[in-house]
Short mmCIF file of C-alpha atoms in Angstrom, two decimals:
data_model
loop_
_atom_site.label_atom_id
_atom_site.label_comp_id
_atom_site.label_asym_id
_atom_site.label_seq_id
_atom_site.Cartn_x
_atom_site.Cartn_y
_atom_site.Cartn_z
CA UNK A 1 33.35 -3.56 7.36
CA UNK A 2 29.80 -5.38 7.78
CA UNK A 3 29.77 -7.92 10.14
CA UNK A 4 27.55 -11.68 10.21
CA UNK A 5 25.06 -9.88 12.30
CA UNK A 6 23.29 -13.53 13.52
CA UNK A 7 27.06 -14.96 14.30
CA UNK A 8 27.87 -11.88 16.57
CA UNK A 9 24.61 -11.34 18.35
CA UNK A 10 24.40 -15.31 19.19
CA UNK A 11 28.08 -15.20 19.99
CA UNK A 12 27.67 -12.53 22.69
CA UNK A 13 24.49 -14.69 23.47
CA UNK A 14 26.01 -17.94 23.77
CA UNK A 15 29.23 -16.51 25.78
CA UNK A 16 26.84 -15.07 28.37
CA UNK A 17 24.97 -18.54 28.94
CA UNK A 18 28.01 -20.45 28.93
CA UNK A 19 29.51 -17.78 31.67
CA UNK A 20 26.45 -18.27 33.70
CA UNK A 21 26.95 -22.44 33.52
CA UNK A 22 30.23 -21.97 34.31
CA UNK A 23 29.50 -19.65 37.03
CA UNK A 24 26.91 -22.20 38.54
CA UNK A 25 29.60 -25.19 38.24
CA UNK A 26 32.17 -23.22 40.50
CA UNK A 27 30.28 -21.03 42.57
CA UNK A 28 26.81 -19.90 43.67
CA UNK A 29 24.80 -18.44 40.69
CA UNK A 30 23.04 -15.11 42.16
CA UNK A 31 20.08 -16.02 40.41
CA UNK A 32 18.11 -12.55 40.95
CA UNK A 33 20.99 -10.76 39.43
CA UNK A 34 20.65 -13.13 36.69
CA UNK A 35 17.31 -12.52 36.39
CA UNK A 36 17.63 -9.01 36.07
CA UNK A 37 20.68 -9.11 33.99
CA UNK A 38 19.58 -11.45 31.21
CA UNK A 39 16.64 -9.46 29.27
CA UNK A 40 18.55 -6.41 29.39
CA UNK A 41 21.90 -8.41 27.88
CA UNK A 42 19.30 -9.71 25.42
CA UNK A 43 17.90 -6.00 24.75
CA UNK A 44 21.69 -4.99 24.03
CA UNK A 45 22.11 -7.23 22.09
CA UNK A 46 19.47 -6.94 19.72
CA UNK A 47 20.22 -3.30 20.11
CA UNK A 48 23.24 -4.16 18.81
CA UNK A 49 22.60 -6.05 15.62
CA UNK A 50 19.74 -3.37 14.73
CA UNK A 51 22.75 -1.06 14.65
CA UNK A 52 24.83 -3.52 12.78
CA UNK A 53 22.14 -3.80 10.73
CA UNK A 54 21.89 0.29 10.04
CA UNK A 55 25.55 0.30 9.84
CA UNK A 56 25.42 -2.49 7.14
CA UNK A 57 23.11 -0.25 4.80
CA UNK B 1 -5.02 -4.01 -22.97
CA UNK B 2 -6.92 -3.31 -20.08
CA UNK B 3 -4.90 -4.17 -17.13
CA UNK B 4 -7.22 -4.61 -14.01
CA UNK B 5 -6.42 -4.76 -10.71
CA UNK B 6 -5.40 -7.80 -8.84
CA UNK B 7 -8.29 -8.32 -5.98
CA UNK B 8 -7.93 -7.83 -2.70
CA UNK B 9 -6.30 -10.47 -0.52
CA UNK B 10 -8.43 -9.95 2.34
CA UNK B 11 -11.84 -7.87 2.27
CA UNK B 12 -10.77 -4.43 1.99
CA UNK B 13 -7.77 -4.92 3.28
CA UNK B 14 -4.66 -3.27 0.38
CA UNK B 15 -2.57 -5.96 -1.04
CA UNK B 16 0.47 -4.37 -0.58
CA UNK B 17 2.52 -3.60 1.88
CA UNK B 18 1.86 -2.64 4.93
CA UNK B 19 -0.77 -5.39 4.89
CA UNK B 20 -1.81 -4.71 8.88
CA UNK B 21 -3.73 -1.43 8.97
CA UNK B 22 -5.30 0.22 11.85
CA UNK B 23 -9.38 0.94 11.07
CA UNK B 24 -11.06 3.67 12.30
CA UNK B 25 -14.78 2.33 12.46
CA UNK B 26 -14.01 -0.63 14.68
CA UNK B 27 -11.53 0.42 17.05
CA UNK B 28 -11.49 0.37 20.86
CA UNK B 29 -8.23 1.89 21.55
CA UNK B 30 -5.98 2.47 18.99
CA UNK B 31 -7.23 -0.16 16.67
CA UNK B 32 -4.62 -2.62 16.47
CA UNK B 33 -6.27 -5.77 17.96
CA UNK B 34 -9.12 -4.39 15.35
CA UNK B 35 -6.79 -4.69 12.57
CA UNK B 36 -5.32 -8.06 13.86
CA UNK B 37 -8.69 -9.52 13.54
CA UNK B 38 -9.74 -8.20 10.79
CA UNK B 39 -6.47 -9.78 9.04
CA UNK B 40 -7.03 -12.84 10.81
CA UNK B 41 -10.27 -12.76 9.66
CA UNK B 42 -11.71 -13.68 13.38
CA UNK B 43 -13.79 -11.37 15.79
CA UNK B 44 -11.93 -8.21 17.38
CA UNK B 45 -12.86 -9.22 20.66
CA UNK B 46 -10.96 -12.42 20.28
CA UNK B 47 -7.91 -10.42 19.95
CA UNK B 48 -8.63 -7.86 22.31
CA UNK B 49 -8.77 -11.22 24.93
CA UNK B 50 -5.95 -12.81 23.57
CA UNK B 51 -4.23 -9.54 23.81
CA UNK B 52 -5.60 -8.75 27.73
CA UNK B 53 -4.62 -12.21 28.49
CA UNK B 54 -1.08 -12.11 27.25
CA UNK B 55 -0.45 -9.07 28.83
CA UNK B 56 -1.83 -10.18 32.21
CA UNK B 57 0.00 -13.96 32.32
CA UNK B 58 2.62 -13.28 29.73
CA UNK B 59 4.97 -10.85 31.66
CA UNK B 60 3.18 -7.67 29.62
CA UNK B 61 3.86 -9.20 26.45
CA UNK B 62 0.19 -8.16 25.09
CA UNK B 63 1.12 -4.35 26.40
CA UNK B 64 4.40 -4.44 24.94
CA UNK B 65 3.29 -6.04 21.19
CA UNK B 66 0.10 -3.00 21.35
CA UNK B 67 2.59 0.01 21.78
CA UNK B 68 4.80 -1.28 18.77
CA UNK B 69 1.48 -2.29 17.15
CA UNK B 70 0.77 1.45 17.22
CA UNK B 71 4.44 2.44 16.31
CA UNK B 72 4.33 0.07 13.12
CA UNK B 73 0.72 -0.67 11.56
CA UNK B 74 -0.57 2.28 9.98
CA UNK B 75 -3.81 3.74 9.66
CA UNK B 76 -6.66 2.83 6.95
CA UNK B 77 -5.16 4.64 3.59
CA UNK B 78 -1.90 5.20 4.81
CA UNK B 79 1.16 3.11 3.64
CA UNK B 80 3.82 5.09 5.76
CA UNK B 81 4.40 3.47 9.45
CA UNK B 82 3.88 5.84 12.07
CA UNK B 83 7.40 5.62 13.82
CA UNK B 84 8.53 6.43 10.34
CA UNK B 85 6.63 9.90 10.42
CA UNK B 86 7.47 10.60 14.19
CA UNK B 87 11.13 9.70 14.24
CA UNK B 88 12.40 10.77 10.27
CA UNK B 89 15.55 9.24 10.36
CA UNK B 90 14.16 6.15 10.86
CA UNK B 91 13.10 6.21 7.43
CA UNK B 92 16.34 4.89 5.76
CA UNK B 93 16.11 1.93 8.07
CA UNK B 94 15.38 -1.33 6.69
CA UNK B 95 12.06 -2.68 8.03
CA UNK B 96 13.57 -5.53 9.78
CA UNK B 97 15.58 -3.10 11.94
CA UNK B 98 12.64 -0.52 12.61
CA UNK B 99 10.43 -3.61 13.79
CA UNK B 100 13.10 -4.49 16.17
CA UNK B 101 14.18 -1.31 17.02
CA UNK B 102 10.08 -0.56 18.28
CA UNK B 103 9.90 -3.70 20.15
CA UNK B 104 13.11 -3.45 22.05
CA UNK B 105 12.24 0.09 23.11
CA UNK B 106 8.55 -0.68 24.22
CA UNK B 107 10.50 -3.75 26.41
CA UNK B 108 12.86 -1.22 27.59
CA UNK B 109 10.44 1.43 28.82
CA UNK B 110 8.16 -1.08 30.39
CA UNK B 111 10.80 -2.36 32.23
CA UNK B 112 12.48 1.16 33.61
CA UNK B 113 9.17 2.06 33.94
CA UNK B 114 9.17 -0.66 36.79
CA UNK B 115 6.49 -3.39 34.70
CA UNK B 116 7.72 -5.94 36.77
CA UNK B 117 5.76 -8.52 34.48
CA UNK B 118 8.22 -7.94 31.51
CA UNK B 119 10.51 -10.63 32.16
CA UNK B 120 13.23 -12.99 30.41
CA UNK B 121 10.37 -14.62 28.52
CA UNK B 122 9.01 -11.44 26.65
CA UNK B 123 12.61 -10.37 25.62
CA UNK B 124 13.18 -14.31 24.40
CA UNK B 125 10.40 -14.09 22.01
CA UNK B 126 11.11 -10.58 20.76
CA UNK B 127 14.32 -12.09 20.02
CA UNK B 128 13.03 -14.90 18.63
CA UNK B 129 10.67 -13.23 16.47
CA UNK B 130 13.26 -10.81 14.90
CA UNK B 131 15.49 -13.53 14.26
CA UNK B 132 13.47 -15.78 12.58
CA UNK B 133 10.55 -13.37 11.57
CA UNK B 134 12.25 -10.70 10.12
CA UNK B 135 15.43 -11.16 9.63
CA UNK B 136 16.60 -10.55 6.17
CA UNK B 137 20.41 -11.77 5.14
CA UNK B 138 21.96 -8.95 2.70
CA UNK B 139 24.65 -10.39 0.55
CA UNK B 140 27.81 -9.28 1.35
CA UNK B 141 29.01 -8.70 -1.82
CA UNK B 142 26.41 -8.42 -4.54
CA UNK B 143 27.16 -9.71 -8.15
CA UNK B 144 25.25 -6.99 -9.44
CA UNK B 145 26.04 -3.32 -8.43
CA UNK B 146 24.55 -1.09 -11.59
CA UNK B 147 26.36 1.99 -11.75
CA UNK B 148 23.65 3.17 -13.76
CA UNK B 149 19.96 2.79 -13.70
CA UNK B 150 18.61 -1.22 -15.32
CA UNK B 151 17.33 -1.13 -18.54
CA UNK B 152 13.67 -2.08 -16.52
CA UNK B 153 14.38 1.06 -14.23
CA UNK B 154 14.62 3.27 -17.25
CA UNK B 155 11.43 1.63 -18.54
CA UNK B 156 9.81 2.10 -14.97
CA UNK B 157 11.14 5.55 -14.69
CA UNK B 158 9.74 7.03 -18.35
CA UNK B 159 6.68 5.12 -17.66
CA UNK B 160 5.86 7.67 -14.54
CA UNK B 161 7.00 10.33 -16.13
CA UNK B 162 3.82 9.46 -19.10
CA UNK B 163 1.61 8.88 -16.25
CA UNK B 164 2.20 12.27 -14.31
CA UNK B 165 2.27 14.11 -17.59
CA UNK B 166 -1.35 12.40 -18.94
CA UNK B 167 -2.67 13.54 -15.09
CA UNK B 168 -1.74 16.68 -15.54
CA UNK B 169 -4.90 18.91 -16.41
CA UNK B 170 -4.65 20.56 -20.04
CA UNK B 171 -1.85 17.98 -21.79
CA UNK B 172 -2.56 17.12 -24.84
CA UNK B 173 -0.16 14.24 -25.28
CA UNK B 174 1.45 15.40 -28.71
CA UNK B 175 3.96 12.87 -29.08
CA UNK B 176 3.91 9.98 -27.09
CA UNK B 177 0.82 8.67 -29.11
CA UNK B 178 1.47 10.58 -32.07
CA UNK B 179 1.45 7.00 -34.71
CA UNK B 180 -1.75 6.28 -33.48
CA UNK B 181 -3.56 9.74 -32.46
CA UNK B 182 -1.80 11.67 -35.72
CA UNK B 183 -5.37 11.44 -37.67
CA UNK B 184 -7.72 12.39 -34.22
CA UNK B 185 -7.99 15.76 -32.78
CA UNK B 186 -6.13 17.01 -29.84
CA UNK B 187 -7.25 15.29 -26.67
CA UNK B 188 -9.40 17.90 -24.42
CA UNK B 189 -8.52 19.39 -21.39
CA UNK B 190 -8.63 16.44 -18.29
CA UNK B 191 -11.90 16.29 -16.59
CA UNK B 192 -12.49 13.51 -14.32
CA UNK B 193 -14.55 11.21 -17.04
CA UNK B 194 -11.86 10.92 -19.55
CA UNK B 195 -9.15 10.03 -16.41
CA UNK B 196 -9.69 6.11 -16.17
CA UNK B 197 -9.92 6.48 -20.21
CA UNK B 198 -6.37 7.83 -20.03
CA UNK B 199 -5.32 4.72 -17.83
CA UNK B 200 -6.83 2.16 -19.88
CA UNK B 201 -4.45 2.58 -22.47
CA UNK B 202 -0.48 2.44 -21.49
CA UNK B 203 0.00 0.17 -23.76
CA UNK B 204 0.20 1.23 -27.40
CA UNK B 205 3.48 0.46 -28.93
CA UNK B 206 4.96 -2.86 -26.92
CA UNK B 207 7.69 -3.01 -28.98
CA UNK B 208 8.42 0.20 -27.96
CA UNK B 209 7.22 0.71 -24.25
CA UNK B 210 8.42 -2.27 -23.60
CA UNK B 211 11.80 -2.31 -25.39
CA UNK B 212 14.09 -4.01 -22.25
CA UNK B 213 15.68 -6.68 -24.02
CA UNK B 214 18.89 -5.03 -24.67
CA UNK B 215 20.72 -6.79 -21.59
CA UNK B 216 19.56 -10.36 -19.94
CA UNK B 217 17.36 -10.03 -17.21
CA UNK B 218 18.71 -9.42 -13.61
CA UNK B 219 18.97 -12.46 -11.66
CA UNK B 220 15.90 -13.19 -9.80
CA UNK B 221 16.76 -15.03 -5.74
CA UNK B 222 13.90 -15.29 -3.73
CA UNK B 223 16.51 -15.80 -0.93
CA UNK B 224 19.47 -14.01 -0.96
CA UNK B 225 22.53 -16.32 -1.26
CA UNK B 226 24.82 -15.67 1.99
CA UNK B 227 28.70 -16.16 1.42
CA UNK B 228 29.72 -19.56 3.05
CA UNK B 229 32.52 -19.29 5.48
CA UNK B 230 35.36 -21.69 5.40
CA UNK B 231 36.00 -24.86 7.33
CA UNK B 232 39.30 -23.75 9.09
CA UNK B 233 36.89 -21.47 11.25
CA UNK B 234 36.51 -24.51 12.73
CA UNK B 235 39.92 -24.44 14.28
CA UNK B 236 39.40 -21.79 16.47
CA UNK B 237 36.31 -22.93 18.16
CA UNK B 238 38.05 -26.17 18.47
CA UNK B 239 41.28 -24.41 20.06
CA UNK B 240 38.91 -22.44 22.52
CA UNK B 241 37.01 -25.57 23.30
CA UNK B 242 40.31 -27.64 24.15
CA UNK B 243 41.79 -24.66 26.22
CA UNK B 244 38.18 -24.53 27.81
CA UNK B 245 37.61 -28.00 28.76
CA UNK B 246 41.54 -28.31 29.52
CA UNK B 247 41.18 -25.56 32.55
CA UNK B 248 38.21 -27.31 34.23
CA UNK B 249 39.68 -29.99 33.84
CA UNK B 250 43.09 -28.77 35.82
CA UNK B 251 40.83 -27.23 38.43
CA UNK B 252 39.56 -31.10 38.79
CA UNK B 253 35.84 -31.00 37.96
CA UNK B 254 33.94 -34.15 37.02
CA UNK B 255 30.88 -33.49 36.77
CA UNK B 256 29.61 -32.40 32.48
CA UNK B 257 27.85 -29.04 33.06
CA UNK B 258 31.54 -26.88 33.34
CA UNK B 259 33.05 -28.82 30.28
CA UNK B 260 29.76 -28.53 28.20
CA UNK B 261 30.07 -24.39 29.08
CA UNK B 262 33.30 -24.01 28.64
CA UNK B 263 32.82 -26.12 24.74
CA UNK B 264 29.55 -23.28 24.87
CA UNK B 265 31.83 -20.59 25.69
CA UNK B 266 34.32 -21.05 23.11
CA UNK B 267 32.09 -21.33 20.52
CA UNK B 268 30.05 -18.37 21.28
CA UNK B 269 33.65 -16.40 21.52
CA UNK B 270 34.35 -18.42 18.00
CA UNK B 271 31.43 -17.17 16.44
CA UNK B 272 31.93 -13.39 17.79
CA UNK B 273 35.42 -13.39 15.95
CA UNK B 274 34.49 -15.17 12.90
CA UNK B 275 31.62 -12.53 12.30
CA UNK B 276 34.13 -10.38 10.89
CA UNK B 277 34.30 -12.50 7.92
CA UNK B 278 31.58 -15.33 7.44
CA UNK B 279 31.31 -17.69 9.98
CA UNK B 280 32.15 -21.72 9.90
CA UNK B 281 29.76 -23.80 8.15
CA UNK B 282 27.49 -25.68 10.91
CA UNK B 283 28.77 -23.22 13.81
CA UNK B 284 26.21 -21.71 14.74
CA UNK B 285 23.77 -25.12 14.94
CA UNK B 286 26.37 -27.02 16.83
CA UNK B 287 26.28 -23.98 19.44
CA UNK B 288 22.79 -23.63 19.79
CA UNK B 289 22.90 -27.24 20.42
CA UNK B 290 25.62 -26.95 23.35
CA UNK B 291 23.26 -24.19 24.96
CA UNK B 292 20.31 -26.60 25.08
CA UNK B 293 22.61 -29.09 26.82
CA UNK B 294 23.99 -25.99 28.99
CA UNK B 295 20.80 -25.64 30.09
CA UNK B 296 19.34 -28.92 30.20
CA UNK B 297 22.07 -29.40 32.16
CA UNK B 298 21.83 -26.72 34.62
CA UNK B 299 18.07 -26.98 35.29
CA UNK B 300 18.29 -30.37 35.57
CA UNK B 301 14.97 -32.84 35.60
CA UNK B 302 15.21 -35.34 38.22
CA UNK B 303 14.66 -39.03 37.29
CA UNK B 304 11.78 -40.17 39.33
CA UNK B 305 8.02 -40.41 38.96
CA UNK B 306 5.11 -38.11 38.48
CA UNK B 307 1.96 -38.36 40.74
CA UNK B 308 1.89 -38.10 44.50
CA UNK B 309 3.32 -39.33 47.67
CA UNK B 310 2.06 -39.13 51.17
CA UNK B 311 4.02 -41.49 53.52
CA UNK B 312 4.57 -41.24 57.42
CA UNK B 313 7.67 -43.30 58.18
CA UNK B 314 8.05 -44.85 61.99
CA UNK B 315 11.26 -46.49 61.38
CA UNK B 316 14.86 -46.06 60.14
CA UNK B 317 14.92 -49.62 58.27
CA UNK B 318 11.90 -48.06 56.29
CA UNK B 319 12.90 -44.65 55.22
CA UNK B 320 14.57 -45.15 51.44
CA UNK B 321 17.70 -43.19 51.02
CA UNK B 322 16.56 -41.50 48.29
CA UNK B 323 12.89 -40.30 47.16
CA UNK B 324 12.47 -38.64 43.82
CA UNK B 325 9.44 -37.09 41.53
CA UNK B 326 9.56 -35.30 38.94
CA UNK B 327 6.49 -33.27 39.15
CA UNK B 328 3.94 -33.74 41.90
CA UNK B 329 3.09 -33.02 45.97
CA UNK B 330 5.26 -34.88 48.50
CA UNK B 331 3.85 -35.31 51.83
CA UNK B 332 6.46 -36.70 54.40
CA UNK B 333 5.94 -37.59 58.02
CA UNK B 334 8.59 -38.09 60.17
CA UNK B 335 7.22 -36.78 63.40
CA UNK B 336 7.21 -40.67 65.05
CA UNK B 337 10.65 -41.56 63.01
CA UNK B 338 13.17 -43.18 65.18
CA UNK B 339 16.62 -43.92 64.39
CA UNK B 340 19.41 -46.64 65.58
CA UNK B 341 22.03 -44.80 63.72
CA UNK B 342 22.69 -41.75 61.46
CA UNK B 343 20.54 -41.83 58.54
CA UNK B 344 20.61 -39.19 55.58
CA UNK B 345 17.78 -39.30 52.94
CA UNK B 346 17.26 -37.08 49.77
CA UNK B 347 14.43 -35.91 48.78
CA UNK B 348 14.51 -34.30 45.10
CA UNK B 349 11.06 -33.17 43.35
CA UNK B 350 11.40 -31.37 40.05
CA UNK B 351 7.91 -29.55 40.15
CA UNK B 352 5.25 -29.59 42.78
CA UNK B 353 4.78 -28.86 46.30
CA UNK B 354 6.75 -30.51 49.88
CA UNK B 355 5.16 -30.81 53.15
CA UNK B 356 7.64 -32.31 55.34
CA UNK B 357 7.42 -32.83 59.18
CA UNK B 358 10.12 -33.23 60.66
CA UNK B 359 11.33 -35.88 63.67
CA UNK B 360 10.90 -35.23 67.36
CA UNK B 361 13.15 -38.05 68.67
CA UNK B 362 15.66 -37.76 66.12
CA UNK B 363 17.75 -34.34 65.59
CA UNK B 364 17.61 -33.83 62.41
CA UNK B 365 19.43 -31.09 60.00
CA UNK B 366 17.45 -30.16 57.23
CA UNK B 367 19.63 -28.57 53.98
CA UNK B 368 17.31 -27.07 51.50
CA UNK B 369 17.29 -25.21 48.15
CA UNK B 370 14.21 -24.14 45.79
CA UNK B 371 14.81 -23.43 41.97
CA UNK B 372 11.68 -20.64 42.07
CA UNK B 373 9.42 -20.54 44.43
CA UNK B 374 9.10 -20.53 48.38
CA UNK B 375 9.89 -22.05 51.16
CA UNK B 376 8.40 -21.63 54.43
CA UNK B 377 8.76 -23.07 58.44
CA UNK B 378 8.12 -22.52 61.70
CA UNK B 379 10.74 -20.22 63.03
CA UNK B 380 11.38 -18.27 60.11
CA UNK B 381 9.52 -16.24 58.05
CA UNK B 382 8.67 -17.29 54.09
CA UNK B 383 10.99 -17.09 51.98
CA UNK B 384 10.17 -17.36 48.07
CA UNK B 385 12.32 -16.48 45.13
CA UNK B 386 14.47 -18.22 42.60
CA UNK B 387 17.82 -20.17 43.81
CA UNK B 388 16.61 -19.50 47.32
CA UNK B 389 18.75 -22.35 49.65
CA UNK B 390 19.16 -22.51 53.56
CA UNK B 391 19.58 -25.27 56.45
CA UNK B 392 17.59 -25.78 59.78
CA UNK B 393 18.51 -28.25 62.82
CA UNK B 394 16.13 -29.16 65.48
CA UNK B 395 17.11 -30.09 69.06
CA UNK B 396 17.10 -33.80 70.43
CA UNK B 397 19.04 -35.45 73.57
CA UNK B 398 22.50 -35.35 72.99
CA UNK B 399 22.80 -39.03 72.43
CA UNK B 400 20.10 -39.21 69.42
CA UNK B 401 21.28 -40.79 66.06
CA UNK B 402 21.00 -37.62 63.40
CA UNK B 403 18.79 -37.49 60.36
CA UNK B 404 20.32 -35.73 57.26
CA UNK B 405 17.70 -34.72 55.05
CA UNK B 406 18.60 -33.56 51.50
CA UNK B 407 15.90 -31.35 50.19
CA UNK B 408 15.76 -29.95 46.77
CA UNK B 409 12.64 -28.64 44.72
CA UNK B 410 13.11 -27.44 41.14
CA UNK B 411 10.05 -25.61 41.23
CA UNK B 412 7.40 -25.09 43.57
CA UNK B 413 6.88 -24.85 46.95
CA UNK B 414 8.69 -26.13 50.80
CA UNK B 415 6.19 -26.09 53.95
CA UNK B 416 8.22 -27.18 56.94
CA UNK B 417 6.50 -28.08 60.71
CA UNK B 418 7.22 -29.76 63.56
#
């Protein structure tokens, strides 16, 4: 089944950022892991909807 | 009728697709800032700056577009991209995804390959400029799925078979012009005079060649039209965001940043489940719009002024309690400070640079944190980063009042002395 390829990649986007804010809010934000971390999640994700993408056709 | 070509849309450039092209005669490298400019219609060695510049101060963004510039813009008279002939199977990709697919690799191998320049911001725009450059929406389910070829495909299909057969040498064409070539003699063998002759005339019998009006013509959408998703999607973001805000609120926070993330965390796990089908109406905007505030709200702009401050402060009575800019160089003396009673005094710059010196009458405990950048004093060594954060106390006579100083710089840069 094809999936809304824009709703799931800025799903998983939006998830991550709002697990990072709530991270920050109760607890100390390792902000070089997070700097690491983020263009890779953002690779994988677009990874992701380029296979979705394949999939879909 | 003579159809002629339609001109050129740029110079020599084709005007179809690919439309970027790689030329041989002006190239320095591989010829891709060559056949940016050229496109652009502006010098190479604009480009090739631009290009040298953005990969110097733009986290290797100029070396990362290049390689996929290579991967995807073909050489003069060539129409195929080159990742296309390298890697085969990428050939029943659609365009959109082979774009990607180059520039997420390039990012990838850059950054293994220990780049250190390709950061968040590169992989942000690459984003960015699939999303909104590329992108193409497929409908989900199309109104029109011919089982069998269109009457215009049919049309399209017998008009290059008559085209292959008039190029091939020694056809004599007996019956596709036979009303109008019955009383001439047989058409001599091809030789390369009488070949644009042969393509001058396709059209001899429109009501024939052109016989397509058997069926209406195929709808025509110069956007695709996307299935809307219903309103009741809206009830599970809403559930997630009350169960969200309702847990920080049980764990007793005040302050807005957890309750706007956990409203930005529901929605993003809203819009994950709802891609199965189609997602809400307006979902997506209203959570792009709780990530700005996420983020507003965790890189927070302090309300103050911009310009500079250099103040030396004798006396306790004097010091304000709090002393905020948003973006410039703080200078603070406090070597001759002296206090009556305990004292505490913030200090919160958003960008820009703090030289503080710090009270010898007075002990004083200094708690810092930097956003990105460094901090350096006297008995330790520098320290720069992002979310770097410490504390340093100074000796005084046991019965000095203390000085609490509250430093925080966004970004920039923390020079303690003494």
């Amino acid at each position: 089944m094809s999936r809304d390829r824009a709703a799931f990649g800025f799903g998983l986007a939006a998830m991550l950022l709002g697990g990072v804010g709530l991270w920050s809010s109760f607890g100390d934000v390792d902000w070089g892991f997070v700097r690491a971390a983020a263009p890779v999640a953002l690779i994988v994700i677009g990874a992701g909807m380029v296979l979705l993408s394949r999939h879909h056709h | 009728m003579v159809r002629q070509p339609r001109p050129p849309l740029n110079g020599d450039m084709p005007d179809n697709l690919p439309v970027l092209t790689r030329p041989a005669d002006t190239k320095m490298l591989a010829g891709v800032c060559a056949g940016v400019a050229r496109r652009l219609g502006v010098e190479p060695t604009v480009v090739r700056v631009a290009a040298v510049l953005a990969a110097v101060f733009l986290g290797g963004l100029g070396v990362v577009a290049y390689l996929a510039g290579i991967a995807l813009m073909p050489k003069d008279g060539q129409q195929t991209m080159p990742v296309r002939r390298w890697l085969p199977f990428t050939r029943s990709w659609p365009t959109p995804a082979v774009i990607a697919a180059v520039f997420a690799v390039c990012a990838v191998l850059l950054y293994a390959g220990g780049f250190s320049g390709v950061g968040i911001g590169p992989a942000v725009i690459i984003f960015a400029i699939w999303f909104f450059g590329f992108r193409k929406r497929q409908p989900r389910h199309s109104a029109h799925h011919p089982s069998e070829p269109t009457p215009f495909e049919r049309a399209s299909a017998a008009w290059r078979v008559r085209l292959a057969e008039q190029q091939t040498p020694g056809f004599e064409n007996p019956g596709m012009f036979s009303a109008t070539t019955a009383a001439l003699p047989p058409m001599p063998p091809a030789q390369p005079a009488a070949f644009e002759q042969r393509w001058e005339q396709p059209y001899t019998d429109p009501q024939r060649d052109l016989a397509v009006t058997d069926n209406p013509a195929p709808e025509v959408r110069s956007h695709p039209h996307r299935p809307r998703g219903r309103w009741s999607g809206w009830l599970t973001a809403l559930a997630l965001a009350a169960v969200g805000t309702a847990a920080v609120r049980l764990l007793g926070r005040v302050d807005a940043l957890p309750y706007v993330a956990a409203v930005l965390t529901a929605f993003g796990l809203a819009l994950v489940i709802s891609s199965r089908r189609h997602r809400p109406p307006l979902l997506l905007p209203a959570t792009l719009i709780a990530a700005i505030a996420t983020i507003s709200l965790m890189l927070p702009v302090p309300a103050g002024t911009v310009g500079d401050l250099d103040a030396a402060y004798a006396s306790g009575t004097d010091l304000p309690s709090r002393i905020a800019y948003s973006a410039g160089d703080v200078r603070l003396d406090l070597s001759g400070l002296t206090l009556t009673k305990d004292q505490t005094v913030t200090v919160d710059v958003g960008v820009g640079q703090v030289d503080l010196t710090l009270p010898k009458n007075v002990r004083s405990q200094l708690v810092w944190s930097v956003g990105a950048g460094e901090y350096s004093d006297p008995g330790t060594p520098s320290v720069s980063g992002a979310g770097i954060s410490g504390s340093l106390g100074t000796d005084a006579p046991a019965d000095a009042p203390t000085l609490t100083i509250n430093l925080k710089v966004g970004i920039g840069e923390v020079k303690v002395t003494e």
